[in-house]
mmCIF file with all atom_site columns, C-alpha atoms in Angstrom:
data_model
loop_
_atom_site.group_PDB
_atom_site.id
_atom_site.type_symbol
_atom_site.label_atom_id
_atom_site.label_alt_id
_atom_site.label_comp_id
_atom_site.label_asym_id
_atom_site.label_entity_id
_atom_site.label_seq_id
_atom_site.pdbx_PDB_ins_code
_atom_site.Cartn_x
_atom_site.Cartn_y
_atom_site.Cartn_z
_atom_site.occupancy
_atom_site.B_iso_or_equiv
_atom_site.pdbx_formal_charge
_atom_site.auth_seq_id
_atom_site.auth_comp_id
_atom_site.auth_asym_id
_atom_site.auth_atom_id
_atom_site.pdbx_PDB_model_num
ATOM 1   C CA . MET I 1 1   ? -0.121  -0.069  -0.190 1.00 0.00 ? 1   MET I CA 1
ATOM 2   C CA . PRO I 1 2   ? 1.375   3.536   -0.992 1.00 0.00 ? 2   PRO I CA 1
ATOM 3   C CA . LEU I 1 3   ? 2.045   5.869   1.871  1.00 0.00 ? 3   LEU I CA 1
ATOM 4   C CA . LEU I 1 4   ? -0.673  8.289   2.234  1.00 0.00 ? 4   LEU I CA 1
ATOM 5   C CA . SER I 1 5   ? 0.377   12.227  1.174  1.00 0.00 ? 5   SER I CA 1
ATOM 6   C CA . GLU I 1 6   ? 2.109   14.190  3.769  1.00 0.00 ? 6   GLU I CA 1
ATOM 7   C CA . VAL I 1 7   ? 0.252   17.385  3.190  1.00 0.00 ? 7   VAL I CA 1
ATOM 8   C CA . VAL I 1 8   ? -0.628  19.299  6.368  1.00 0.00 ? 8   VAL I CA 1
ATOM 9   C CA . THR I 1 9   ? -3.662  21.661  6.689  1.00 0.00 ? 9   THR I CA 1
ATOM 10  C CA . ALA I 1 10  ? -4.918  23.530  9.565  1.00 0.00 ? 10  ALA I CA 1
ATOM 11  C CA . ALA I 1 11  ? -8.229  21.344  9.656  1.00 0.00 ? 11  ALA I CA 1
ATOM 12  C CA . PHE I 1 12  ? -6.093  18.036  10.792 1.00 0.00 ? 12  PHE I CA 1
ATOM 13  C CA . SER I 1 13  ? -2.900  16.384  11.378 1.00 0.00 ? 13  SER I CA 1
ATOM 14  C CA . PRO I 1 14  ? -1.202  14.195  8.659  1.00 0.00 ? 14  PRO I CA 1
ATOM 15  C CA . GLN I 1 15  ? -1.937  10.315  8.805  1.00 0.00 ? 15  GLN I CA 1
ATOM 16  C CA . LEU I 1 16  ? 0.497   8.642   11.197 1.00 0.00 ? 16  LEU I CA 1
ATOM 17  C CA . VAL I 1 17  ? 2.901   6.242   9.638  1.00 0.00 ? 17  VAL I CA 1
ATOM 18  C CA . GLU I 1 18  ? 5.247   4.645   12.117 1.00 0.00 ? 18  GLU I CA 1
ATOM 19  C CA . VAL I 1 19  ? 7.736   1.639   11.676 1.00 0.00 ? 19  VAL I CA 1
ATOM 20  C CA . ILE I 1 20  ? 8.840   -0.442  14.578 1.00 0.00 ? 20  ILE I CA 1
ATOM 21  C CA . ASP I 1 21  ? 12.144  -2.188  14.205 1.00 0.00 ? 21  ASP I CA 1
ATOM 22  C CA . VAL I 1 22  ? 11.658  -5.110  16.534 1.00 0.00 ? 22  VAL I CA 1
ATOM 23  C CA . PHE I 1 23  ? 15.580  -6.165  16.466 1.00 0.00 ? 23  PHE I CA 1
ATOM 24  C CA . SER I 1 24  ? 16.555  -2.952  17.728 1.00 0.00 ? 24  SER I CA 1
ATOM 25  C CA . SER I 1 25  ? 13.405  -1.883  19.848 1.00 0.00 ? 25  SER I CA 1
ATOM 26  C CA . GLN I 1 26  ? 12.785  1.383   18.148 1.00 0.00 ? 26  GLN I CA 1
ATOM 27  C CA . ARG I 1 27  ? 10.172  3.242   16.904 1.00 0.00 ? 27  ARG I CA 1
ATOM 28  C CA . ARG I 1 28  ? 10.491  5.820   13.790 1.00 0.00 ? 28  ARG I CA 1
ATOM 29  C CA . GLN I 1 29  ? 7.723   8.293   13.630 1.00 0.00 ? 29  GLN I CA 1
ATOM 30  C CA . PRO I 1 30  ? 6.754   10.235  10.558 1.00 0.00 ? 30  PRO I CA 1
ATOM 31  C CA . SER I 1 31  ? 8.645   13.551  11.869 1.00 0.00 ? 31  SER I CA 1
ATOM 32  C CA . GLY I 1 32  ? 11.839  11.380  11.262 1.00 0.00 ? 32  GLY I CA 1
ATOM 33  C CA . SER I 1 33  ? 12.428  10.959  15.219 1.00 0.00 ? 33  SER I CA 1
ATOM 34  C CA . VAL I 1 34  ? 13.350  7.623   16.643 1.00 0.00 ? 34  VAL I CA 1
ATOM 35  C CA . ALA I 1 35  ? 12.345  6.622   20.146 1.00 0.00 ? 35  ALA I CA 1
ATOM 36  C CA . GLN I 1 36  ? 13.731  3.650   21.924 1.00 0.00 ? 36  GLN I CA 1
ATOM 37  C CA . LEU I 1 37  ? 11.367  1.126   23.246 1.00 0.00 ? 37  LEU I CA 1
ATOM 38  C CA . GLU I 1 38  ? 11.500  -0.267  26.852 1.00 0.00 ? 38  GLU I CA 1
ATOM 39  C CA . VAL I 1 39  ? 9.497   -3.343  26.018 1.00 0.00 ? 39  VAL I CA 1
ATOM 40  C CA . CYS I 1 40  ? 9.190   -4.546  22.069 1.00 0.00 ? 40  CYS I CA 1
ATOM 41  C CA . HIS I 1 41  ? 8.307   -8.031  21.797 1.00 0.00 ? 41  HIS I CA 1
ATOM 42  C CA . VAL I 1 42  ? 6.160   -10.192 19.379 1.00 0.00 ? 42  VAL I CA 1
ATOM 43  C CA . GLU I 1 43  ? 3.243   -12.273 20.933 1.00 0.00 ? 43  GLU I CA 1
ATOM 44  C CA . ARG I 1 44  ? 0.953   -14.616 19.125 1.00 0.00 ? 44  ARG I CA 1
ATOM 45  C CA . TRP I 1 45  ? -1.555  -12.163 18.933 1.00 0.00 ? 45  TRP I CA 1
ATOM 46  C CA . GLY I 1 46  ? 0.533   -9.097  17.682 1.00 0.00 ? 46  GLY I CA 1
ATOM 47  C CA . LEU I 1 47  ? 3.162   -6.731  19.105 1.00 0.00 ? 47  LEU I CA 1
ATOM 48  C CA . ALA I 1 48  ? 3.527   -5.310  22.477 1.00 0.00 ? 48  ALA I CA 1
ATOM 49  C CA . VAL I 1 49  ? 5.590   -2.056  22.965 1.00 0.00 ? 49  VAL I CA 1
ATOM 50  C CA . GLU I 1 50  ? 6.169   0.445   25.592 1.00 0.00 ? 50  GLU I CA 1
ATOM 51  C CA . CYS I 1 51  ? 7.672   3.732   25.134 1.00 0.00 ? 51  CYS I CA 1
ATOM 52  C CA . PRO I 1 52  ? 8.915   6.013   27.907 1.00 0.00 ? 52  PRO I CA 1
ATOM 53  C CA . THR I 1 53  ? 7.241   9.747   27.854 1.00 0.00 ? 53  THR I CA 1
ATOM 54  C CA . PRO I 1 54  ? 9.542   11.583  29.696 1.00 0.00 ? 54  PRO I CA 1
ATOM 55  C CA . GLU I 1 55  ? 8.176   15.234  28.400 1.00 0.00 ? 55  GLU I CA 1
ATOM 56  C CA . ALA I 1 56  ? 4.601   14.114  29.708 1.00 0.00 ? 56  ALA I CA 1
ATOM 57  C CA . PRO I 1 57  ? 3.695   15.724  32.909 1.00 0.00 ? 57  PRO I CA 1
ATOM 58  C CA . ASP I 1 58  ? 0.910   13.115  33.778 1.00 0.00 ? 58  ASP I CA 1
ATOM 59  C CA . HIS I 1 59  ? 2.390   9.823   32.536 1.00 0.00 ? 59  HIS I CA 1
ATOM 60  C CA . ASP I 1 60  ? 5.845   8.217   32.132 1.00 0.00 ? 60  ASP I CA 1
ATOM 61  C CA . ALA I 1 61  ? 5.113   5.718   29.535 1.00 0.00 ? 61  ALA I CA 1
ATOM 62  C CA . GLU I 1 62  ? 2.781   4.766   26.419 1.00 0.00 ? 62  GLU I CA 1
ATOM 63  C CA . ILE I 1 63  ? 1.970   1.107   26.147 1.00 0.00 ? 63  ILE I CA 1
ATOM 64  C CA . THR I 1 64  ? 0.692   -0.041  22.857 1.00 0.00 ? 64  THR I CA 1
ATOM 65  C CA . TRP I 1 65  ? -0.532  -3.438  21.265 1.00 0.00 ? 65  TRP I CA 1
ATOM 66  C CA . LEU I 1 66  ? -0.819  -3.713  17.596 1.00 0.00 ? 66  LEU I CA 1
ATOM 67  C CA . LEU I 1 67  ? -3.499  -6.158  16.803 1.00 0.00 ? 67  LEU I CA 1
ATOM 68  C CA . PRO I 1 68  ? -3.070  -7.012  13.150 1.00 0.00 ? 68  PRO I CA 1
ATOM 69  C CA . ASP I 1 69  ? -5.787  -9.690  12.691 1.00 0.00 ? 69  ASP I CA 1
ATOM 70  C CA . LEU I 1 70  ? -8.395  -6.936  14.209 1.00 0.00 ? 70  LEU I CA 1
ATOM 71  C CA . GLY I 1 71  ? -6.695  -3.933  12.302 1.00 0.00 ? 71  GLY I CA 1
ATOM 72  C CA . LEU I 1 72  ? -6.439  -2.124  15.650 1.00 0.00 ? 72  LEU I CA 1
ATOM 73  C CA . ARG I 1 73  ? -3.710  -0.387  17.767 1.00 0.00 ? 73  ARG I CA 1
ATOM 74  C CA . LEU I 1 74  ? -4.671  -0.569  21.380 1.00 0.00 ? 74  LEU I CA 1
ATOM 75  C CA . THR I 1 75  ? -2.941  2.328   23.424 1.00 0.00 ? 75  THR I CA 1
ATOM 76  C CA . ARG I 1 76  ? -2.858  3.445   27.103 1.00 0.00 ? 76  ARG I CA 1
ATOM 77  C CA . TYR I 1 77  ? -0.773  5.674   29.138 1.00 0.00 ? 77  TYR I CA 1
ATOM 78  C CA . ARG I 1 78  ? 0.985   4.791   32.559 1.00 0.00 ? 78  ARG I CA 1
ATOM 79  C CA . PRO I 1 79  ? 0.090   7.277   35.075 1.00 0.00 ? 79  PRO I CA 1
ATOM 80  C CA . ARG I 1 80  ? 3.459   9.006   36.429 1.00 0.00 ? 80  ARG I CA 1
ATOM 81  C CA . ARG I 1 81  ? 2.105   8.702   40.027 1.00 0.00 ? 81  ARG I CA 1
ATOM 82  C CA . ARG I 1 82  ? 1.872   5.182   41.567 1.00 0.00 ? 82  ARG I CA 1
ATOM 83  C CA . HIS I 1 83  ? -1.697  5.847   42.823 1.00 0.00 ? 83  HIS I CA 1
ATOM 84  C CA . SER I 1 84  ? -3.220  7.948   40.013 1.00 0.00 ? 84  SER I CA 1
ATOM 85  C CA . ARG I 1 85  ? -5.749  6.129   38.072 1.00 0.00 ? 85  ARG I CA 1
ATOM 86  C CA . PRO I 1 86  ? -4.872  5.299   34.438 1.00 0.00 ? 86  PRO I CA 1
ATOM 87  C CA . GLY I 1 87  ? -6.688  7.034   31.562 1.00 0.00 ? 87  GLY I CA 1
ATOM 88  C CA . PRO I 1 88  ? -9.037  5.416   29.083 1.00 0.00 ? 88  PRO I CA 1
ATOM 89  C CA . SER I 1 89  ? -7.767  2.984   26.606 1.00 0.00 ? 89  SER I CA 1
ATOM 90  C CA . MET I 1 90  ? -7.785  4.244   22.857 1.00 0.00 ? 90  MET I CA 1
ATOM 91  C CA . LEU I 1 91  ? -8.541  1.634   20.051 1.00 0.00 ? 91  LEU I CA 1
ATOM 92  C CA . THR I 1 92  ? -7.564  3.087   16.565 1.00 0.00 ? 92  THR I CA 1
ATOM 93  C CA . ALA I 1 93  ? -8.171  1.620   13.294 1.00 0.00 ? 93  ALA I CA 1
ATOM 94  C CA . VAL I 1 94  ? -4.911  0.970   11.527 1.00 0.00 ? 94  VAL I CA 1
ATOM 95  C CA . HIS I 1 95  ? -3.469  -1.146  8.788  1.00 0.00 ? 95  HIS I CA 1
ATOM 96  C CA . ILE I 1 96  ? -0.449  -3.226  9.747  1.00 0.00 ? 96  ILE I CA 1
ATOM 97  C CA . GLU I 1 97  ? 2.216   -4.745  7.774  1.00 0.00 ? 97  GLU I CA 1
ATOM 98  C CA . ARG I 1 98  ? 4.405   -7.238  9.257  1.00 0.00 ? 98  ARG I CA 1
ATOM 99  C CA . GLU I 1 99  ? 7.849   -8.136  8.211  1.00 0.00 ? 99  GLU I CA 1
ATOM 100 C CA . THR I 1 100 ? 10.696  -10.202 9.625  1.00 0.00 ? 100 THR I CA 1
ATOM 101 C CA . ARG I 1 101 ? 12.608  -7.363  11.084 1.00 0.00 ? 101 ARG I CA 1
ATOM 102 C CA . SER I 1 102 ? 9.863   -4.434  11.188 1.00 0.00 ? 102 SER I CA 1
ATOM 103 C CA . TRP I 1 103 ? 6.095   -3.505  11.736 1.00 0.00 ? 103 TRP I CA 1
ATOM 104 C CA . THR I 1 104 ? 4.532   -0.503  9.715  1.00 0.00 ? 104 THR I CA 1
ATOM 105 C CA . MET I 1 105 ? 1.510   0.865   10.990 1.00 0.00 ? 105 MET I CA 1
ATOM 106 C CA . THR I 1 106 ? -0.771  3.408   9.012  1.00 0.00 ? 106 THR I CA 1
ATOM 107 C CA . ASP I 1 107 ? -3.145  5.210   11.566 1.00 0.00 ? 107 ASP I CA 1
ATOM 108 C CA . LEU I 1 108 ? -6.654  5.655   9.806  1.00 0.00 ? 108 LEU I CA 1
ATOM 109 C CA . LEU I 1 109 ? -7.411  8.410   12.360 1.00 0.00 ? 109 LEU I CA 1
ATOM 110 C CA . LEU I 1 110 ? -10.741 6.781   13.592 1.00 0.00 ? 110 LEU I CA 1
ATOM 111 C CA . GLY I 1 111 ? -10.947 5.209   16.620 1.00 0.00 ? 111 GLY I CA 1
ATOM 112 C CA . LEU I 1 112 ? -12.500 4.506   20.157 1.00 0.00 ? 112 LEU I CA 1
ATOM 113 C CA . GLU I 1 113 ? -12.033 5.649   23.690 1.00 0.00 ? 113 GLU I CA 1
ATOM 114 C CA . VAL I 1 114 ? -12.880 3.031   26.081 1.00 0.00 ? 114 VAL I CA 1
ATOM 115 C CA . GLY I 1 115 ? -13.297 3.874   29.882 1.00 0.00 ? 115 GLY I CA 1
ATOM 116 C CA . ASP I 1 116 ? -13.897 1.761   32.766 1.00 0.00 ? 116 ASP I CA 1
ATOM 117 C CA . HIS I 1 117 ? -16.484 -1.152  32.462 1.00 0.00 ? 117 HIS I CA 1
ATOM 118 C CA . GLY I 1 118 ? -16.476 -1.000  28.424 1.00 0.00 ? 118 GLY I CA 1
ATOM 119 C CA . ARG I 1 119 ? -18.066 2.480   28.274 1.00 0.00 ? 119 ARG I CA 1
ATOM 120 C CA . ALA I 1 120 ? -16.726 3.299   24.669 1.00 0.00 ? 120 ALA I CA 1
ATOM 121 C CA . ARG I 1 121 ? -17.192 6.459   22.515 1.00 0.00 ? 121 ARG I CA 1
ATOM 122 C CA . ILE I 1 122 ? -16.034 7.131   18.914 1.00 0.00 ? 122 ILE I CA 1
ATOM 123 C CA . THR I 1 123 ? -13.158 9.464   18.629 1.00 0.00 ? 123 THR I CA 1
ATOM 124 C CA . HIS I 1 124 ? -11.547 11.593  15.994 1.00 0.00 ? 124 HIS I CA 1
ATOM 125 C CA . ALA I 1 125 ? -14.638 11.606  13.781 1.00 0.00 ? 125 ALA I CA 1
ATOM 126 C CA . THR I 1 126 ? -14.196 15.178  12.725 1.00 0.00 ? 126 THR I CA 1
ATOM 127 C CA . GLU I 1 127 ? -10.399 14.631  11.858 1.00 0.00 ? 127 GLU I CA 1
ATOM 128 C CA . PHE I 1 128 ? -11.255 11.563  9.966  1.00 0.00 ? 128 PHE I CA 1
ATOM 129 C CA . ALA I 1 129 ? -14.066 13.021  8.088  1.00 0.00 ? 129 ALA I CA 1
ATOM 130 C CA . ALA I 1 130 ? -11.741 16.057  6.877  1.00 0.00 ? 130 ALA I CA 1
ATOM 131 C CA . ALA I 1 131 ? -9.107  13.704  5.811  1.00 0.00 ? 131 ALA I CA 1
ATOM 132 C CA . VAL I 1 132 ? -11.467 11.602  3.621  1.00 0.00 ? 132 VAL I CA 1
ATOM 133 C CA . GLY I 1 133 ? -13.152 14.829  2.452  1.00 0.00 ? 133 GLY I CA 1
ATOM 134 C CA . ASN I 1 134 ? -9.490  16.119  1.460  1.00 0.00 ? 134 ASN I CA 1
ATOM 135 C CA . GLY I 1 135 ? -8.376  12.705  -0.417 1.00 0.00 ? 135 GLY I CA 1
ATOM 136 C CA . LEU I 1 136 ? -5.890  11.927  2.457  1.00 0.00 ? 136 LEU I CA 1
ATOM 137 C CA . ILE I 1 137 ? -7.634  8.637   3.330  1.00 0.00 ? 137 ILE I CA 1
ATOM 138 C CA . ARG I 1 138 ? -8.981  6.629   0.293  1.00 0.00 ? 138 ARG I CA 1
ATOM 139 C CA . LEU I 1 139 ? -12.503 5.879   0.240  1.00 0.00 ? 139 LEU I CA 1
ATOM 140 C CA . SER I 1 140 ? -11.822 1.755   0.634  1.00 0.00 ? 140 SER I CA 1
ATOM 141 C CA . GLU I 1 141 ? -9.605  2.813   3.728  1.00 0.00 ? 141 GLU I CA 1
ATOM 142 C CA . ALA I 1 142 ? -12.285 4.918   4.860  1.00 0.00 ? 142 ALA I CA 1
ATOM 143 C CA . ASP I 1 143 ? -14.617 2.012   4.452  1.00 0.00 ? 143 ASP I CA 1
ATOM 144 C CA . TYR I 1 144 ? -12.289 -0.418  6.211  1.00 0.00 ? 144 TYR I CA 1
ATOM 145 C CA . ALA I 1 145 ? -11.958 1.922   9.361  1.00 0.00 ? 145 ALA I CA 1
ATOM 146 C CA . LEU I 1 146 ? -15.746 2.676   9.830  1.00 0.00 ? 146 LEU I CA 1
ATOM 147 C CA . ARG I 1 147 ? -16.377 -0.989  9.839  1.00 0.00 ? 147 ARG I CA 1
ATOM 148 C CA . THR I 1 148 ? -13.311 -1.836  12.150 1.00 0.00 ? 148 THR I CA 1
ATOM 149 C CA . VAL I 1 149 ? -14.597 0.731   14.580 1.00 0.00 ? 149 VAL I CA 1
ATOM 150 C CA . HIS I 1 150 ? -18.237 -0.048  14.615 1.00 0.00 ? 150 HIS I CA 1
ATOM 151 C CA . ARG I 1 151 ? -17.650 -3.939  14.837 1.00 0.00 ? 151 ARG I CA 1
ATOM 152 C CA . THR I 1 152 ? -15.155 -3.167  17.630 1.00 0.00 ? 152 THR I CA 1
ATOM 153 C CA . LEU I 1 153 ? -17.428 -0.746  19.445 1.00 0.00 ? 153 LEU I CA 1
ATOM 154 C CA . ASP I 1 154 ? -20.395 -3.278  19.368 1.00 0.00 ? 154 ASP I CA 1
ATOM 155 C CA . GLU I 1 155 ? -17.956 -5.877  20.580 1.00 0.00 ? 155 GLU I CA 1
ATOM 156 C CA . VAL I 1 156 ? -16.650 -3.916  23.652 1.00 0.00 ? 156 VAL I CA 1
ATOM 157 C CA . THR I 1 157 ? -20.163 -2.631  24.388 1.00 0.00 ? 157 THR I CA 1
ATOM 158 C CA . ARG I 1 158 ? -21.377 -6.142  24.695 1.00 0.00 ? 158 ARG I CA 1
ATOM 159 C CA . HIS I 1 159 ? -18.478 -7.529  26.626 1.00 0.00 ? 159 HIS I CA 1
ATOM 160 C CA . ARG I 1 160 ? -18.920 -4.445  29.213 1.00 0.00 ? 160 ARG I CA 1
ATOM 161 C CA . ASP I 1 161 ? -14.901 -4.673  29.770 1.00 0.00 ? 161 ASP I CA 1
ATOM 162 C CA . ILE I 1 162 ? -11.948 -4.431  27.602 1.00 0.00 ? 162 ILE I CA 1
ATOM 163 C CA . ASN I 1 163 ? -10.167 -7.222  29.132 1.00 0.00 ? 163 ASN I CA 1
ATOM 164 C CA . GLN I 1 164 ? -13.131 -9.560  28.674 1.00 0.00 ? 164 GLN I CA 1
ATOM 165 C CA . TRP I 1 165 ? -13.494 -8.324  25.005 1.00 0.00 ? 165 TRP I CA 1
ATOM 166 C CA . LEU I 1 166 ? -9.858  -9.302  24.535 1.00 0.00 ? 166 LEU I CA 1
ATOM 167 C CA . ALA I 1 167 ? -10.517 -12.956 26.073 1.00 0.00 ? 167 ALA I CA 1
ATOM 168 C CA . HIS I 1 168 ? -13.248 -12.997 23.604 1.00 0.00 ? 168 HIS I CA 1
ATOM 169 C CA . ARG I 1 169 ? -10.864 -12.296 20.785 1.00 0.00 ? 169 ARG I CA 1
ATOM 170 C CA . GLY I 1 170 ? -8.468  -15.114 22.281 1.00 0.00 ? 170 GLY I CA 1
ATOM 171 C CA . ILE I 1 171 ? -5.894  -12.529 23.901 1.00 0.00 ? 171 ILE I CA 1
ATOM 172 C CA . PHE I 1 172 ? -5.776  -13.830 27.429 1.00 0.00 ? 172 PHE I CA 1
ATOM 173 C CA . GLN I 1 173 ? -3.231  -11.362 28.867 1.00 0.00 ? 173 GLN I CA 1
ATOM 174 C CA . LEU I 1 174 ? -4.452  -8.445  30.869 1.00 0.00 ? 174 LEU I CA 1
ATOM 175 C CA . TRP I 1 175 ? -4.574  -5.197  29.594 1.00 0.00 ? 175 TRP I CA 1
#
């Protein structure tokens, strides 16, 4: 799949294409910056990564699972303070290409924010619509993102908890 345009407008941010090198445990972002990962390992269900966030005042790490069979990236932030409650989990529609050395993830901008007990809401719909309207996301990609997010919203709502939903999907590690 070709990379999407890198045109930036005031209405939305460009699509995010990240490459994770599993051998060196590094993540390369579209800006060209490279981040060293504290955790980077392939699981039977996908890829688990953890990246420190020293510049963030409220959290000290971003924890991300790439779930290629589901077309999703699952992200949460570990709070900096030990007794702080973690924020909601974010599920984002993505395309994931796996190779021996690296995983490439293209963010399709549309996602879900999942709070405690499976309460979920669709996020970034305005940014997604602007990207589709401006041709930065092809209609086939937009359709894929919409189907992925709505299927996931239905499933998470039915299971009432993100860990129960993951178990339903055959992922028995606690999120």
